[in-house]
Amino acid sequence: NAGVTQTPKFRVLKTGQSMTLLCAQDMNHEYMYWYRQDPGMGLRLIHYSVGEGTTAKGEVPDGYNVSRLKKQNFLLGLESAAPSQTSVYFCASSPSAPGQGTDTQYFGPGTRLTVL
Amino acid sequence: GQNIDQPTEMTATEGAIVQINCTYQTSGFNGLFWYQQHAGEAPTFLSYNVLDGLEEKGRFSSFLSRSKGYSYLLLKELQMKDSASYLCAVMDSNYQLIWGAGTKLIIKP
């Protein structure tokens, strides 16, 4: 049981390049999330998904797109990377609907992205 | 706006007790979480409070006062491995987590 995995772990991009970050979970969780973490700031929600085939915008969605074609995978895309997108990106998943149970989120190890 | 405040950094001695405070102003409240994050690693769940009072879990306890918009995380018998950042997060009326910037806890021998 690997939990939540993310690929790649590190990436350096040039301004304007595109890339896709992959998140996979093997816990059969319905809910999946993409966050970014910047120094001195709390985790900020980019996009989330409440089930296969569904996605929704979070707090800071601009410049990112997501897809959830399979229940176990949640992809985050950057179409045209900008230096402001330099950050650590975390994927998370949770088993229950919000408001039910503890709503604990399980996090992946993160992707460190630098945009030059 | 929504706001979560916690101290940026705290220092404590191995074997001692430390209390990390968190105050919040959010649109609605559906629970408060504490997570631990070691440097360069993912956050991991520590505790959850939705009702007022103290929740104890081994060396860690978490307290909530909804009327005051206040929580604290209490760590007893500190160990060197407790050196980490501690993140406070509140689930708002839309069931989304609002995160504080985290408190970096430094443990000295």
PDB file of C-alpha atoms in Angstrom:
ATOM      1  CA  ASN A   1       0.000   0.000   0.000  1.00  0.00           C
ATOM      2  CA  ALA A   2       1.917   3.018  -1.293  1.00  0.00           C
ATOM      3  CA  GLY A   3      -0.610   5.651  -0.146  1.00  0.00           C
ATOM      4  CA  VAL A   4      -0.319   8.854  -2.182  1.00  0.00           C
ATOM      5  CA  THR A   5       2.526   9.140  -4.685  1.00  0.00           C
ATOM      6  CA  GLN A   6       3.592  12.072  -6.844  1.00  0.00           C
ATOM      7  CA  THR A   7       5.780  12.301  -9.920  1.00  0.00           C
ATOM      8  CA  PRO A   8       8.128  13.929 -10.551  1.00  0.00           C
ATOM      9  CA  LYS A   9       9.790  14.866  -7.250  1.00  0.00           C
ATOM     10  CA  PHE A  10      11.739  17.762  -8.740  1.00  0.00           C
ATOM     11  CA  ARG A  11      11.463  19.757 -11.964  1.00  0.00           C
ATOM     12  CA  VAL A  12      12.997  22.883 -13.435  1.00  0.00           C
ATOM     13  CA  LEU A  13      11.099  24.632 -16.224  1.00  0.00           C
ATOM     14  CA  LYS A  14      11.714  27.675 -18.345  1.00  0.00           C
ATOM     15  CA  THR A  15       9.052  30.371 -18.565  1.00  0.00           C
ATOM     16  CA  GLY A  16       6.404  29.378 -21.091  1.00  0.00           C
ATOM     17  CA  GLN A  17       7.033  25.638 -20.946  1.00  0.00           C
ATOM     18  CA  SER A  18       4.274  23.240 -20.025  1.00  0.00           C
ATOM     19  CA  MET A  19       4.223  20.186 -17.791  1.00  0.00           C
ATOM     20  CA  THR A  20       1.932  17.771 -16.005  1.00  0.00           C
ATOM     21  CA  LEU A  21       2.238  16.627 -12.406  1.00  0.00           C
ATOM     22  CA  LEU A  22       0.826  13.202 -11.637  1.00  0.00           C
ATOM     23  CA  CYS A  23      -0.768  12.160  -8.370  1.00  0.00           C
ATOM     24  CA  ALA A  24      -1.826   8.589  -7.694  1.00  0.00           C
ATOM     25  CA  GLN A  25      -3.500   7.022  -4.661  1.00  0.00           C
ATOM     26  CA  ASP A  26      -4.219   3.379  -3.935  1.00  0.00           C
ATOM     27  CA  MET A  27      -6.593   3.880  -1.000  1.00  0.00           C
ATOM     28  CA  ASN A  28      -9.785   4.074  -3.084  1.00  0.00           C
ATOM     29  CA  HIS A  29     -10.403   7.637  -1.890  1.00  0.00           C
ATOM     30  CA  GLU A  30     -13.095   9.691  -3.572  1.00  0.00           C
ATOM     31  CA  TYR A  31     -11.668  13.115  -2.812  1.00  0.00           C
ATOM     32  CA  MET A  32      -8.400  14.446  -4.176  1.00  0.00           C
ATOM     33  CA  TYR A  33      -6.743  17.845  -3.884  1.00  0.00           C
ATOM     34  CA  TRP A  34      -3.859  19.856  -5.303  1.00  0.00           C
ATOM     35  CA  TYR A  35      -2.158  22.417  -3.042  1.00  0.00           C
ATOM     36  CA  ARG A  36       0.805  24.701  -3.384  1.00  0.00           C
ATOM     37  CA  GLN A  37       3.032  25.625  -0.443  1.00  0.00           C
ATOM     38  CA  ASP A  38       5.102  28.790  -0.461  1.00  0.00           C
ATOM     39  CA  PRO A  39       7.436  30.117   2.267  1.00  0.00           C
ATOM     40  CA  GLY A  40       5.611  32.076   4.965  1.00  0.00           C
ATOM     41  CA  MET A  41       2.198  31.090   3.660  1.00  0.00           C
ATOM     42  CA  GLY A  42      -0.263  28.357   4.423  1.00  0.00           C
ATOM     43  CA  LEU A  43      -1.110  25.622   1.975  1.00  0.00           C
ATOM     44  CA  ARG A  44      -3.364  27.016  -0.736  1.00  0.00           C
ATOM     45  CA  LEU A  45      -5.872  24.892  -2.596  1.00  0.00           C
ATOM     46  CA  ILE A  46      -5.509  25.001  -6.389  1.00  0.00           C
ATOM     47  CA  HIS A  47      -8.140  22.513  -7.582  1.00  0.00           C
ATOM     48  CA  TYR A  48      -9.930  19.550  -6.107  1.00  0.00           C
ATOM     49  CA  SER A  49     -12.065  16.616  -7.170  1.00  0.00           C
ATOM     50  CA  VAL A  50     -14.985  14.946  -5.427  1.00  0.00           C
ATOM     51  CA  GLY A  51     -14.940  11.870  -7.640  1.00  0.00           C
ATOM     52  CA  GLU A  52     -13.911  10.379 -10.959  1.00  0.00           C
ATOM     53  CA  GLY A  53     -14.720  12.720 -13.824  1.00  0.00           C
ATOM     54  CA  THR A  54     -15.299  15.764 -11.602  1.00  0.00           C
ATOM     55  CA  THR A  55     -13.088  18.754 -10.819  1.00  0.00           C
ATOM     56  CA  ALA A  56     -13.603  22.104  -9.110  1.00  0.00           C
ATOM     57  CA  LYS A  57     -11.627  25.303  -8.555  1.00  0.00           C
ATOM     58  CA  GLY A  58      -9.995  26.089  -5.275  1.00  0.00           C
ATOM     59  CA  GLU A  59      -8.526  29.302  -3.931  1.00  0.00           C
ATOM     60  CA  VAL A  60      -5.781  29.833  -6.556  1.00  0.00           C
ATOM     61  CA  PRO A  61      -6.766  28.049  -9.804  1.00  0.00           C
ATOM     62  CA  ASP A  62      -5.454  30.535 -12.380  1.00  0.00           C
ATOM     63  CA  GLY A  63      -2.720  29.144 -14.614  1.00  0.00           C
ATOM     64  CA  TYR A  64      -3.520  25.523 -13.758  1.00  0.00           C
ATOM     65  CA  ASN A  65      -5.784  22.835 -15.149  1.00  0.00           C
ATOM     66  CA  VAL A  66      -6.666  19.422 -13.761  1.00  0.00           C
ATOM     67  CA  SER A  67      -8.188  16.145 -14.839  1.00  0.00           C
ATOM     68  CA  ARG A  68      -9.540  13.111 -12.971  1.00  0.00           C
ATOM     69  CA  LEU A  69     -10.140  10.499 -15.662  1.00  0.00           C
ATOM     70  CA  LYS A  70      -9.531   7.609 -13.273  1.00  0.00           C
ATOM     71  CA  LYS A  71     -10.468   7.494  -9.613  1.00  0.00           C
ATOM     72  CA  GLN A  72      -6.923   6.791  -8.500  1.00  0.00           C
ATOM     73  CA  ASN A  73      -5.230   9.558 -10.522  1.00  0.00           C
ATOM     74  CA  PHE A  74      -5.388  13.341 -10.345  1.00  0.00           C
ATOM     75  CA  LEU A  75      -3.314  15.336 -12.841  1.00  0.00           C
ATOM     76  CA  LEU A  76      -2.245  18.960 -12.501  1.00  0.00           C
ATOM     77  CA  GLY A  77      -1.220  20.776 -15.669  1.00  0.00           C
ATOM     78  CA  LEU A  78       0.658  24.005 -16.203  1.00  0.00           C
ATOM     79  CA  GLU A  79       0.062  25.178 -19.768  1.00  0.00           C
ATOM     80  CA  SER A  80       2.534  28.073 -19.790  1.00  0.00           C
ATOM     81  CA  ALA A  81       4.707  28.143 -16.694  1.00  0.00           C
ATOM     82  CA  ALA A  82       5.541  31.443 -15.001  1.00  0.00           C
ATOM     83  CA  PRO A  83       8.141  32.226 -12.294  1.00  0.00           C
ATOM     84  CA  SER A  84       5.231  32.900  -9.884  1.00  0.00           C
ATOM     85  CA  GLN A  85       4.425  29.199 -10.099  1.00  0.00           C
ATOM     86  CA  THR A  86       7.717  28.268  -8.466  1.00  0.00           C
ATOM     87  CA  SER A  87       6.530  26.356  -5.419  1.00  0.00           C
ATOM     88  CA  VAL A  88       6.194  22.995  -3.730  1.00  0.00           C
ATOM     89  CA  TYR A  89       3.085  21.186  -4.937  1.00  0.00           C
ATOM     90  CA  PHE A  90       1.305  18.671  -2.731  1.00  0.00           C
ATOM     91  CA  CYS A  91      -1.404  16.281  -3.702  1.00  0.00           C
ATOM     92  CA  ALA A  92      -3.749  14.921  -1.044  1.00  0.00           C
ATOM     93  CA  SER A  93      -6.668  12.531  -0.855  1.00  0.00           C
ATOM     94  CA  SER A  94      -9.394  11.871   1.681  1.00  0.00           C
ATOM     95  CA  PRO A  95     -11.838   9.013   2.120  1.00  0.00           C
ATOM     96  CA  SER A  96     -14.991  10.725   3.257  1.00  0.00           C
ATOM     97  CA  ALA A  97     -17.293  13.479   2.158  1.00  0.00           C
ATOM     98  CA  PRO A  98     -16.691  16.800   3.906  1.00  0.00           C
ATOM     99  CA  GLY A  99     -18.479  16.899   7.218  1.00  0.00           C
ATOM    100  CA  GLN A 100     -18.440  13.154   7.664  1.00  0.00           C
ATOM    101  CA  GLY A 101     -15.888  11.576   9.919  1.00  0.00           C
ATOM    102  CA  THR A 102     -12.586  13.309  10.477  1.00  0.00           C
ATOM    103  CA  ASP A 103     -12.004  14.253   6.827  1.00  0.00           C
ATOM    104  CA  THR A 104      -8.322  13.504   7.325  1.00  0.00           C
ATOM    105  CA  GLN A 105      -6.307  14.293   4.243  1.00  0.00           C
ATOM    106  CA  TYR A 106      -3.388  12.077   3.293  1.00  0.00           C
ATOM    107  CA  PHE A 107      -0.587  13.887   1.513  1.00  0.00           C
ATOM    108  CA  GLY A 108       1.890  12.838  -1.134  1.00  0.00           C
ATOM    109  CA  PRO A 109       5.614  13.642  -0.771  1.00  0.00           C
ATOM    110  CA  GLY A 110       5.435  16.788  -2.902  1.00  0.00           C
ATOM    111  CA  THR A 111       6.927  18.090  -6.149  1.00  0.00           C
ATOM    112  CA  ARG A 112       9.455  20.907  -6.015  1.00  0.00           C
ATOM    113  CA  LEU A 113       8.992  23.023  -9.140  1.00  0.00           C
ATOM    114  CA  THR A 114      11.248  25.872 -10.172  1.00  0.00           C
ATOM    115  CA  VAL A 115      10.323  28.111 -13.100  1.00  0.00           C
ATOM    116  CA  LEU A 116      13.185  30.196 -14.470  1.00  0.00           C
TER     117      LEU A 116
ATOM    118  CA  GLY B   1     -11.522  37.581   4.840  1.00  0.00           C
ATOM    119  CA  GLN B   2     -10.497  34.297   6.342  1.00  0.00           C
ATOM    120  CA  ASN B   3      -7.462  34.200   8.569  1.00  0.00           C
ATOM    121  CA  ILE B   4      -5.492  31.667  10.573  1.00  0.00           C
ATOM    122  CA  ASP B   5      -2.792  33.008  12.900  1.00  0.00           C
ATOM    123  CA  GLN B   6      -0.060  31.012  14.585  1.00  0.00           C
ATOM    124  CA  PRO B   7       3.442  31.961  15.758  1.00  0.00           C
ATOM    125  CA  THR B   8       6.129  31.689  13.119  1.00  0.00           C
ATOM    126  CA  GLU B   9       8.703  29.943  15.279  1.00  0.00           C
ATOM    127  CA  MET B  10       9.089  28.546  18.796  1.00  0.00           C
ATOM    128  CA  THR B  11      12.006  27.012  20.672  1.00  0.00           C
ATOM    129  CA  ALA B  12      11.754  24.464  23.472  1.00  0.00           C
ATOM    130  CA  THR B  13      14.011  22.083  25.379  1.00  0.00           C
ATOM    131  CA  GLU B  14      14.047  18.310  25.077  1.00  0.00           C
ATOM    132  CA  GLY B  15      11.842  16.752  27.749  1.00  0.00           C
ATOM    133  CA  ALA B  16       9.830  19.937  28.326  1.00  0.00           C
ATOM    134  CA  ILE B  17       6.264  20.903  27.388  1.00  0.00           C
ATOM    135  CA  VAL B  18       5.327  23.378  24.653  1.00  0.00           C
ATOM    136  CA  GLN B  19       1.997  24.922  23.666  1.00  0.00           C
ATOM    137  CA  ILE B  20       1.428  26.135  20.108  1.00  0.00           C
ATOM    138  CA  ASN B  21      -1.493  28.518  19.735  1.00  0.00           C
ATOM    139  CA  CYS B  22      -3.775  29.051  16.754  1.00  0.00           C
ATOM    140  CA  THR B  23      -6.461  31.709  16.369  1.00  0.00           C
ATOM    141  CA  TYR B  24      -8.856  31.778  13.462  1.00  0.00           C
ATOM    142  CA  GLN B  25     -11.462  33.895  11.741  1.00  0.00           C
ATOM    143  CA  THR B  26     -13.308  31.940   9.074  1.00  0.00           C
ATOM    144  CA  SER B  27     -16.650  31.930   7.317  1.00  0.00           C
ATOM    145  CA  GLY B  28     -18.203  29.089   9.219  1.00  0.00           C
ATOM    146  CA  PHE B  29     -16.581  26.288  11.154  1.00  0.00           C
ATOM    147  CA  ASN B  30     -16.652  22.565  10.505  1.00  0.00           C
ATOM    148  CA  GLY B  31     -13.661  21.421  12.500  1.00  0.00           C
ATOM    149  CA  LEU B  32     -10.032  22.265  13.238  1.00  0.00           C
ATOM    150  CA  PHE B  33      -7.054  20.117  12.315  1.00  0.00           C
ATOM    151  CA  TRP B  34      -3.429  20.002  13.387  1.00  0.00           C
ATOM    152  CA  TYR B  35      -0.811  18.527  11.061  1.00  0.00           C
ATOM    153  CA  GLN B  36       2.909  17.925  11.548  1.00  0.00           C
ATOM    154  CA  GLN B  37       5.349  18.590   8.724  1.00  0.00           C
ATOM    155  CA  HIS B  38       9.027  17.699   8.914  1.00  0.00           C
ATOM    156  CA  ALA B  39      11.317  19.742   6.677  1.00  0.00           C
ATOM    157  CA  GLY B  40      11.088  18.597   3.068  1.00  0.00           C
ATOM    158  CA  GLU B  41       8.299  16.147   3.802  1.00  0.00           C
ATOM    159  CA  ALA B  42       4.531  15.928   3.508  1.00  0.00           C
ATOM    160  CA  PRO B  43       2.148  17.075   6.247  1.00  0.00           C
ATOM    161  CA  THR B  44       0.802  14.253   8.408  1.00  0.00           C
ATOM    162  CA  PHE B  45      -2.401  14.326  10.460  1.00  0.00           C
ATOM    163  CA  LEU B  46      -2.119  14.822  14.222  1.00  0.00           C
ATOM    164  CA  SER B  47      -5.532  15.761  15.593  1.00  0.00           C
ATOM    165  CA  TYR B  48      -9.055  16.917  14.891  1.00  0.00           C
ATOM    166  CA  ASN B  49     -11.384  18.999  17.085  1.00  0.00           C
ATOM    167  CA  VAL B  50     -14.959  19.909  16.263  1.00  0.00           C
ATOM    168  CA  LEU B  51     -16.383  20.345  19.782  1.00  0.00           C
ATOM    169  CA  ASP B  52     -15.016  22.518  22.578  1.00  0.00           C
ATOM    170  CA  GLY B  53     -12.575  20.879  24.905  1.00  0.00           C
ATOM    171  CA  LEU B  54      -9.408  18.860  25.043  1.00  0.00           C
ATOM    172  CA  GLU B  55      -8.550  15.852  22.886  1.00  0.00           C
ATOM    173  CA  GLU B  56      -5.634  13.794  24.163  1.00  0.00           C
ATOM    174  CA  LYS B  57      -3.584  11.420  22.072  1.00  0.00           C
ATOM    175  CA  GLY B  58      -0.443  10.158  23.751  1.00  0.00           C
ATOM    176  CA  ARG B  59       2.097  12.950  24.174  1.00  0.00           C
ATOM    177  CA  PHE B  60       0.000  15.296  22.048  1.00  0.00           C
ATOM    178  CA  SER B  61      -3.212  17.085  23.068  1.00  0.00           C
ATOM    179  CA  SER B  62      -5.327  19.614  21.201  1.00  0.00           C
ATOM    180  CA  PHE B  63      -7.781  22.099  22.673  1.00  0.00           C
ATOM    181  CA  LEU B  64     -10.584  24.042  21.025  1.00  0.00           C
ATOM    182  CA  SER B  65     -12.725  27.012  22.065  1.00  0.00           C
ATOM    183  CA  ARG B  66     -15.139  27.846  19.261  1.00  0.00           C
ATOM    184  CA  SER B  67     -16.500  30.951  21.006  1.00  0.00           C
ATOM    185  CA  LYS B  68     -12.981  32.409  21.171  1.00  0.00           C
ATOM    186  CA  GLY B  69     -11.841  31.158  17.756  1.00  0.00           C
ATOM    187  CA  TYR B  70      -8.873  29.573  19.478  1.00  0.00           C
ATOM    188  CA  SER B  71      -7.029  26.287  19.589  1.00  0.00           C
ATOM    189  CA  TYR B  72      -3.749  25.047  20.938  1.00  0.00           C
ATOM    190  CA  LEU B  73      -1.584  22.003  20.428  1.00  0.00           C
ATOM    191  CA  LEU B  74       0.212  20.784  23.544  1.00  0.00           C
ATOM    192  CA  LEU B  75       3.288  18.611  23.172  1.00  0.00           C
ATOM    193  CA  LYS B  76       4.633  16.884  26.295  1.00  0.00           C
ATOM    194  CA  GLU B  77       7.945  15.146  26.976  1.00  0.00           C
ATOM    195  CA  LEU B  78       9.478  16.736  23.919  1.00  0.00           C
ATOM    196  CA  GLN B  79      11.816  14.633  21.827  1.00  0.00           C
ATOM    197  CA  MET B  80      14.309  15.762  19.195  1.00  0.00           C
ATOM    198  CA  LYS B  81      12.144  14.117  16.531  1.00  0.00           C
ATOM    199  CA  ASP B  82       9.358  16.601  17.380  1.00  0.00           C
ATOM    200  CA  SER B  83      11.382  19.316  15.613  1.00  0.00           C
ATOM    201  CA  ALA B  84       9.035  20.147  12.750  1.00  0.00           C
ATOM    202  CA  SER B  85       6.462  22.645  11.575  1.00  0.00           C
ATOM    203  CA  TYR B  86       2.968  22.374  13.026  1.00  0.00           C
ATOM    204  CA  LEU B  87       0.119  23.445  10.775  1.00  0.00           C
ATOM    205  CA  CYS B  88      -3.290  24.572  11.999  1.00  0.00           C
ATOM    206  CA  ALA B  89      -6.177  24.281   9.525  1.00  0.00           C
ATOM    207  CA  VAL B  90      -9.880  25.104   9.796  1.00  0.00           C
ATOM    208  CA  MET B  91     -12.645  23.616   7.659  1.00  0.00           C
ATOM    209  CA  ASP B  92     -14.943  26.479   6.641  1.00  0.00           C
ATOM    210  CA  SER B  93     -18.623  26.575   5.736  1.00  0.00           C
ATOM    211  CA  ASN B  94     -17.809  25.304   2.226  1.00  0.00           C
ATOM    212  CA  TYR B  95     -15.968  22.331   3.735  1.00  0.00           C
ATOM    213  CA  GLN B  96     -12.645  23.587   2.436  1.00  0.00           C
ATOM    214  CA  LEU B  97      -9.534  23.678   4.605  1.00  0.00           C
ATOM    215  CA  ILE B  98      -8.035  27.083   5.373  1.00  0.00           C
ATOM    216  CA  TRP B  99      -4.418  26.663   6.453  1.00  0.00           C
ATOM    217  CA  GLY B 100      -2.197  28.684   8.740  1.00  0.00           C
ATOM    218  CA  ALA B 101       1.400  29.347   7.685  1.00  0.00           C
ATOM    219  CA  GLY B 102       2.670  26.916  10.304  1.00  0.00           C
ATOM    220  CA  THR B 103       4.794  27.146  13.446  1.00  0.00           C
ATOM    221  CA  LYS B 104       8.367  25.936  13.190  1.00  0.00           C
ATOM    222  CA  LEU B 105       9.270  24.196  16.446  1.00  0.00           C
ATOM    223  CA  ILE B 106      12.958  23.929  17.301  1.00  0.00           C
ATOM    224  CA  ILE B 107      13.923  21.454  20.034  1.00  0.00           C
ATOM    225  CA  LYS B 108      17.224  22.009  21.826  1.00  0.00           C
ATOM    226  CA  PRO B 109      19.028  19.332  23.850  1.00  0.00           C
TER     227      PRO B 109
END
